[in-house]
Coordinates of C-alpha atoms and ligand atoms in Angstrom, one line a residue:
X293 CA -0.1 -0.1 0.1
X294 CA 1.7 3.4 0.2
X295 CA 1.5 6.4 3.6
X296 CA 3.5 8.3 4.0
X297 CA 6.2 7.4 6.1
X298 CA 8.4 9.7 8.4
X299 CA 12.1 8.0 8.9
X300 CA 13.3 10.2 10.8
X301 CA 11.7 13.3 13.3
X302 CA 11.9 17.2 11.5
X303 CA 10.5 19.5 8.3
X304 CA 7.9 17.1 7.3
X305 CA 9.2 17.2 3.7
X306 CA 12.1 14.7 4.9
X307 CA 9.2 12.1 5.1
X308 CA 7.7 10.5 2.1
X309 CA 4.7 8.9 -0.1
X310 CA 6.1 6.4 -0.2
X311 CA 5.0 2.4 -1.2
X312 CA 4.6 -0.1 2.8
X313 CA 4.1 -3.9 3.6
X314 CA 0.6 -3.7 4.8
X315 CA -0.3 -3.1 7.8
X316 CA -1.5 -6.5 9.4
X317 CA -4.5 -6.9 12.1
X318 CA -3.9 -8.8 15.3
X319 CA -6.2 -11.1 17.3
X320 CA -8.3 -7.7 18.6
X321 CA -7.5 -5.6 15.4
X322 CA -9.8 -5.2 12.3
X323 CA -8.1 -3.7 8.9
X324 CA -9.7 -0.2 7.1
X325 CA -9.1 1.0 4.2
X326 CA -9.3 4.6 4.5
X327 CA -11.3 6.8 2.4
X328 CA -10.8 10.4 3.7
X329 CA -7.9 10.6 7.2
X330 CA -8.4 14.3 8.4
X331 CA -5.1 16.5 8.3
X332 CA -4.8 18.1 12.4
X333 CA -2.3 20.6 13.0
X334 CA -0.7 18.6 15.4
X335 CA 0.3 15.9 13.5
X336 CA 3.0 18.6 12.0
X337 CA 4.3 18.3 15.3
X338 CA 4.6 15.1 15.0
X339 CA 6.4 15.2 12.0
X340 CA 9.1 17.8 13.6
X341 CA 9.4 15.5 17.3
X342 CA 8.2 18.1 18.4
X343 CA 5.0 16.6 20.0
X344 CA 4.8 15.3 24.1
X345 CA 4.8 11.3 22.5
X346 CA 7.1 11.0 20.2
X347 CA 5.8 7.2 17.8
X348 CA 8.5 5.2 17.2
X349 CA 10.7 5.3 13.5
X350 CA 9.9 5.2 11.2
X351 CA 5.4 5.0 11.4
X352 CA 2.4 7.1 9.0
X353 CA 1.7 10.5 10.9
X354 CA -2.2 10.5 11.1
X355 CA -4.9 10.5 14.6
X356 CA -8.8 10.5 12.5
X357 CA -9.5 8.0 10.0
X358 CA -12.7 6.6 8.7
X359 CA -13.0 4.2 6.0
X360 CA -13.9 0.3 5.1
X361 CA -12.9 -2.6 6.9
X362 CA -11.2 -5.5 4.5
X363 CA -10.6 -7.3 6.8
X364 CA -11.6 -8.3 11.0
X365 CA -9.7 -10.6 13.8
X366 CA -10.6 -13.6 15.5
X367 CA -12.0 -12.1 18.9
X368 CA -13.1 -9.1 16.8
X369 CA -17.5 -9.4 16.8
X370 CA -18.5 -5.4 16.8
X371 CA -17.6 -5.1 13.0
X372 CA -17.6 -7.0 9.8
X373 CA -16.4 -6.7 6.6
X374 CA -17.7 -4.4 5.3
X375 CA -18.5 -2.3 8.0
X376 CA -18.0 1.3 7.4
X377 CA -16.8 3.3 10.2
X378 CA -13.9 5.9 11.6
X379 CA -11.2 5.3 13.8
X380 CA -9.0 7.2 15.8
X381 CA -5.5 6.5 17.1
X382 CA -2.0 7.9 18.3
X383 CA -0.5 7.6 14.8
X384 CA -1.1 5.6 11.3
X385 CA -3.1 7.3 9.4
X386 CA -1.9 8.7 7.0
X387 CA -1.9 5.5 4.5
X388 CA -4.3 3.9 2.2
X389 CA -4.8 0.9 4.7
X390 CA -5.1 1.3 8.6
X391 CA -4.8 -1.9 10.7
X392 CA -6.3 -1.1 14.7
X393 CA -8.0 -1.4 18.0
X394 CA -11.5 -2.4 17.7
X395 CA -12.2 -0.2 20.7
X396 CA -10.3 2.4 18.5
X397 CA -12.6 2.3 15.6
X398 CA -17.7 3.8 15.8
X399 CA -19.7 1.8 13.1
X400 CA -20.8 5.8 10.7
X401 CA -25.3 6.4 10.4
X402 CA -25.7 4.6 7.3
X403 CA -26.1 8.4 5.5
X404 CA -22.6 9.6 6.3
X405 CA -19.7 11.0 3.5
X406 CA -16.8 9.5 4.8
X407 CA -14.9 13.5 3.8
X408 CA -18.0 14.0 7.2
X409 CA -16.7 11.2 9.5
X410 CA -12.9 11.7 9.0
X411 CA -13.9 15.4 9.5
X412 CA -15.9 14.4 13.0
X413 CA -12.7 13.3 14.4
X414 CA -9.9 14.0 16.6
X415 CA -11.5 18.3 16.7
X416 CA -15.4 17.0 18.2
X417 CA -13.7 14.8 20.3
X418 CA -11.7 17.4 21.3
X419 CA -14.2 19.9 21.7
X420 CA -17.0 17.7 24.0
X421 CA -14.2 16.7 26.1
X422 CA -13.2 20.2 27.1
X423 CA -16.7 21.2 27.5
X424 CA -18.1 18.1 29.9
X425 CA -15.8 17.1 31.1
X426 CA -13.6 19.3 32.1
X427 CA -15.7 22.9 31.8
X428 CA -18.9 20.3 32.8
X429 CA -20.6 22.4 30.0
X430 CA -24.6 22.3 30.6
X431 CA -27.9 24.1 29.0
X432 CA -27.8 27.8 29.3
X433 CA -24.4 28.0 29.2
X434 CA -22.7 31.2 27.6
X435 CA -19.6 30.2 26.0
X436 CA -16.8 32.6 24.6
X437 CA -14.1 30.5 21.7
X438 CA -11.4 30.7 21.0
X439 CA -9.9 30.4 17.9
X440 CA -12.6 30.1 16.5
X441 CA -12.8 29.5 13.5
X442 CA -10.1 26.8 13.4
X443 CA -10.3 22.6 13.4
X444 CA -10.7 23.0 17.2
X445 CA -12.3 26.3 17.3
X446 CA -15.1 25.5 14.9
X447 CA -16.0 22.6 16.1
X448 CA -16.2 24.3 19.8
X449 CA -19.0 26.6 18.6
X450 CA -21.2 24.1 17.2
X451 CA -20.8 22.1 19.8
X452 CA -21.8 24.1 22.1
X453 CA -25.0 25.5 20.0
X454 CA -25.9 22.8 19.5
X455 CA -25.5 21.1 23.2
X456 CA -27.9 24.4 23.8
X457 CA -26.2 26.8 25.1
X458 CA -27.2 31.0 25.5
X459 CA -24.7 32.6 23.7
X460 CA -21.3 31.6 21.6
X461 CA -18.8 33.5 21.5
X462 CA -15.6 34.1 18.6
X463 CA -12.4 35.3 19.7
X464 CA -10.5 34.8 15.3
X465 CA -8.4 37.1 14.4
X466 CA -9.1 39.0 11.1
X467 CA -11.9 39.5 8.4
X468 CA -12.0 36.8 7.1
X469 CA -11.6 34.3 10.0
X470 CA -15.1 36.7 11.4
X471 CA -16.7 35.7 8.3
X472 CA -15.5 31.7 9.1
X473 CA -16.7 32.1 12.3
X474 CA -20.1 33.4 12.0
X475 CA -20.8 30.7 9.8
X476 CA -19.6 27.3 11.8
X477 CA -22.2 29.4 14.3
X478 CA -21.4 31.9 17.2
X479 CA -23.2 34.1 17.8
X480 CA -21.4 36.6 17.8
X481 CA -17.4 37.5 16.7
X482 CA -14.3 39.4 18.0
X483 CA -11.0 40.7 16.5
X484 CA -8.7 39.3 19.2
X485 CA -6.0 41.8 16.7
X486 CA -8.3 44.9 18.1
X487 CA -5.4 47.3 20.0
X488 CA -7.9 47.0 23.4
X489 CA -7.9 43.3 23.4
X490 CA -7.3 43.3 27.3
X491 CA -9.9 45.7 28.1
X492 CA -12.5 45.2 24.8
X493 CA -12.6 41.4 25.3
X494 CA -14.0 41.5 28.8
X495 CA -16.5 44.2 27.3
X496 CA -17.4 43.0 25.0
X497 CA -18.4 39.8 26.2
X498 CA -19.7 42.2 28.9
X499 CA -22.0 43.4 26.9
X500 CA -23.7 39.9 25.3
X501 CA -23.8 38.1 29.1
X502 CA -25.7 40.5 30.2
X503 CA -22.2 42.3 32.0
X504 CA -22.1 39.0 33.9
X505 CA -19.2 37.1 31.5
X506 CA -19.2 33.8 30.6
X507 CA -19.4 30.5 31.8
X508 CA -16.5 29.2 30.4
X509 CA -12.8 29.3 27.5
X510 CA -12.4 27.3 25.2
X511 CA -8.9 27.8 24.8
X512 CA -7.0 26.3 21.7
X513 CA -5.0 29.7 21.1
X514 CA -2.8 31.4 24.1
X515 CA -0.3 33.5 24.1
X516 CA -2.3 37.1 24.8
X517 CA -5.6 36.1 24.3
X518 CA -5.5 33.4 26.8
X519 CA -5.1 36.8 29.6
X520 CA -7.6 38.4 28.0
X521 CA -9.9 35.5 27.3
X522 CA -9.2 35.2 31.5
X523 CA -10.4 39.3 32.4
X524 CA -14.2 38.0 30.8
X525 CA -15.7 34.9 33.0
X526 CA -18.0 35.0 34.6
X527 CA -18.3 34.7 38.6
X528 CA -17.1 30.5 38.4
X529 CA -16.1 30.5 35.5
X530 CA -14.0 27.5 33.7
X531 CA -11.4 27.8 31.1
X532 CA -9.8 24.8 29.5
X533 CA -6.0 25.1 28.2
X534 CA -6.6 23.0 24.5
X535 CA -2.8 24.4 22.8
X536 CA -0.9 26.7 22.0
X537 CA -1.6 28.2 18.2
X538 CA -0.6 31.9 19.1
X539 CA 2.7 29.5 19.6
X540 CA 3.0 31.7 22.8
X541 CA 2.6 29.3 26.3
X542 CA 0.5 32.0 28.8
X543 CA 0.9 32.5 32.2
X544 CA -2.1 32.5 34.4
X545 CA -2.4 35.4 36.5
X546 CA -3.7 33.6 39.9
X547 CA -5.5 36.3 41.3
X548 CA -7.8 36.5 38.4
X549 CA -9.3 32.7 39.7
X550 CA -8.7 33.6 43.5
X551 CA -11.3 36.5 42.9
X552 CA -13.8 35.6 40.9
X553 CA -13.6 31.9 42.1
X554 CA -12.3 30.6 38.8
X555 CA -11.5 26.9 37.5
X556 CA -8.6 26.5 34.5
X557 CA -7.8 23.0 34.0
X558 CA -6.1 21.7 31.0
X559 CA -7.5 18.9 28.5
X560 CA -5.2 16.5 26.0
X561 CA -8.1 14.6 25.1
X562 CA -5.1 11.0 23.7
X563 CA -4.5 10.2 27.7
X564 CA -8.7 10.0 27.7
X565 CA -8.5 8.0 24.5
X566 CA -5.9 5.7 26.2
X567 CA -7.7 5.2 29.5
X568 CA -11.1 6.5 29.1
X569 CA -12.0 4.0 26.2
X570 CA -16.1 4.1 27.5
X571 CA -16.4 7.7 27.5
X572 CA -14.8 7.9 24.0
X573 CA -17.6 5.6 22.9
X574 CA -20.1 7.7 24.5
X575 CA -18.8 10.9 23.4
X576 CA -18.6 9.8 19.6
X577 CA -22.5 8.8 19.4
X578 CA -23.2 12.1 21.0
X579 CA -21.4 13.7 17.9
X580 CA -22.9 12.1 14.7
X581 CA -26.8 11.7 16.9
X582 CA -25.8 15.7 16.7
X583 CA -24.6 15.1 13.3
X584 CA -28.1 13.0 12.3
X585 CA -30.1 15.6 13.4
X586 CA -28.6 18.2 11.7
X587 CA -26.7 20.3 14.6
X588 CA -22.7 19.7 13.4
X589 CA -22.0 21.0 9.9
X590 CA -18.1 20.1 9.6
X591 CA -16.2 22.9 8.3
X592 CA -14.4 21.2 5.5
X593 CA -12.8 24.2 3.1
X594 CA -10.0 21.8 1.2
X595 CA -9.6 17.9 0.1
X596 CA -6.5 16.8 -1.6
X597 CA -4.9 13.9 -2.5
X598 CA -3.4 11.9 0.7
X599 CA 0.4 12.7 -1.8
X600 CA -0.4 16.5 -1.6
X601 CA 0.1 16.0 2.1
X602 CA 2.8 18.1 2.4
X603 CA 0.7 20.9 0.7
X604 CA -1.5 20.3 3.1
X605 CA 0.4 20.8 6.3
X606 CA 2.5 23.3 5.2
X607 CA -2.2 25.4 4.8
X608 CA -3.0 24.6 8.2
X609 CA 1.7 26.0 9.5
X610 CA 0.6 29.4 7.6
X611 CA -3.4 29.8 8.6
X612 CA -4.1 29.2 5.0
X613 CA -6.5 26.8 6.3
X614 CA -9.6 27.8 8.3
X615 CA -11.7 24.3 9.0
X616 CA -10.6 21.2 8.4
X617 CA -8.4 19.7 5.3
X618 CA -9.0 15.9 4.9
X619 CA -6.8 14.1 2.8
X620 CA -8.0 11.1 0.4
X621 CA -5.6 8.1 0.1
Ligands
NAP867 N1 -5.0 19.2 23.8 C1 -5.5 17.9 23.2 O1 -5.3 16.6 23.2 C2 -5.9 19.0 21.3 C3 -6.1 18.1 20.4 C4 -6.5 18.5 20.2 C5 -5.8 20.0 19.1 N2 -5.0 20.9 19.8 C6 -3.9 21.5 19.9 O2 -5.1 22.7 19.6 C7 -4.5 23.7 18.4 C8 -5.5 24.7 17.8 O3 -6.0 22.8 17.2 P1 -6.8 23.0 15.0 O4 -6.8 21.9 14.8 O5 -7.8 24.1 15.3 O6 -6.5 24.5 14.8 P2 -6.2 24.5 13.1 O7 -6.8 24.8 12.7 O8 -4.9 26.0 13.0 O9 -6.2 26.7 14.2 C9 -5.7 27.2 14.7 C10 -6.4 28.3 15.0 O10 -6.2 30.0 16.1 C11 -5.6 31.0 15.9 N3 -4.8 31.3 16.0 C12 -3.6 31.0 15.8 N4 -2.3 31.7 16.0 C13 -3.4 32.7 16.3 C14 -3.4 34.4 17.7 N5 -2.4 34.9 18.3 N6 -4.2 35.1 18.0 C15 -5.8 34.7 17.7 N7 -5.8 33.1 17.0 C16 -4.8 32.2 16.4 C17 -5.9 30.5 13.9 O11 -6.5 31.6 13.7 P3 -5.5 31.6 12.0 O12 -5.9 31.4 11.1 O13 -6.4 33.3 11.2 O14 -4.0 32.0 12.3 C18 -7.0 29.6 13.1 O15 -8.2 29.9 13.6 C19 -3.2 22.8 17.9 O16 -1.8 23.7 18.9 C20 -3.5 21.9 18.6 O17 -1.8 21.2 19.0 C21 -4.6 20.0 21.5

């Protein structure tokens, strides 16, 4: 089969789209013929050796794929040859075939296209866990999502709306991203490039939450936006740290936490995948139900052949993508 192969950590230009041996499914595994893979910002970090988990070399990157089951291990009962599935993995999805433990795979709703299934992978799971498991989201909460035009951000906006948020405010950079954030469902959008970010974001959030502030901040961005968002939280507000797309890891001012009874938590979604597969399954079923109800619509802005992985990842690195890029092997 063809796959993207990383032989050494470093520039992604060193990775090759090449022939490799087909994976062999074990007794607990299913073999998937991949139709669509999700390109994610963390794939860049993994390939460059900058991610917290370094796969053994050589490896194929890629954290989510959708396709058709072509073989099942002896102990697998939940899937059959021909099942349409999506799978979440630590790495390996940038390939024409993928062998995964059956517990990492989910049956797709009958009408769900493979590109949509791949796009409903990592970023929706991450946003779901951020909202439900880390921020204790409940209907009626107001939510500020930073990076609302990006992969994690747009998923968080849609999930918060779909699950009954009273108001969702997007924080983005620039006019084009404002339009995307509105299109994915934000009720209000704030430009994080504003000169008075420190006070301006709080004023804007107070303005649309009856002077209360927002109950939840979802932050995949970090940097100055994080500090401004912390000030926009309501009494007993919850902030979830997901990533640092700005390249700047912020320092949290503890006095804000004390003064307003604020809780700040981190999320490493892959830990849930390894430690709590049942919750991941419940989350995926919920995500599929919301999609079937027409409440989630992943923003797929680009689709390209898997052989163009480098272009896709450079587009992600240089902010030339809103929403998701899907790779088709
Ligand atoms: N913790 C976890 O389990 C987990 C899971 C998935 C992802 N992540 C992390 O989450 C982060 C985002 O991932 P993603 O897939 O959403 O990436 P993405 O699609 O590239 O989106 C990043 C967003 O952040 C915005 N942004 C970048 N720099 C900014 C700045 N200085 N100020 C304000 N906004 C800025 C981008 O806007 P522009 O497009 O205009 O630059 C874009 O909207 C990454 O760091 C990733 O590693 C963590």
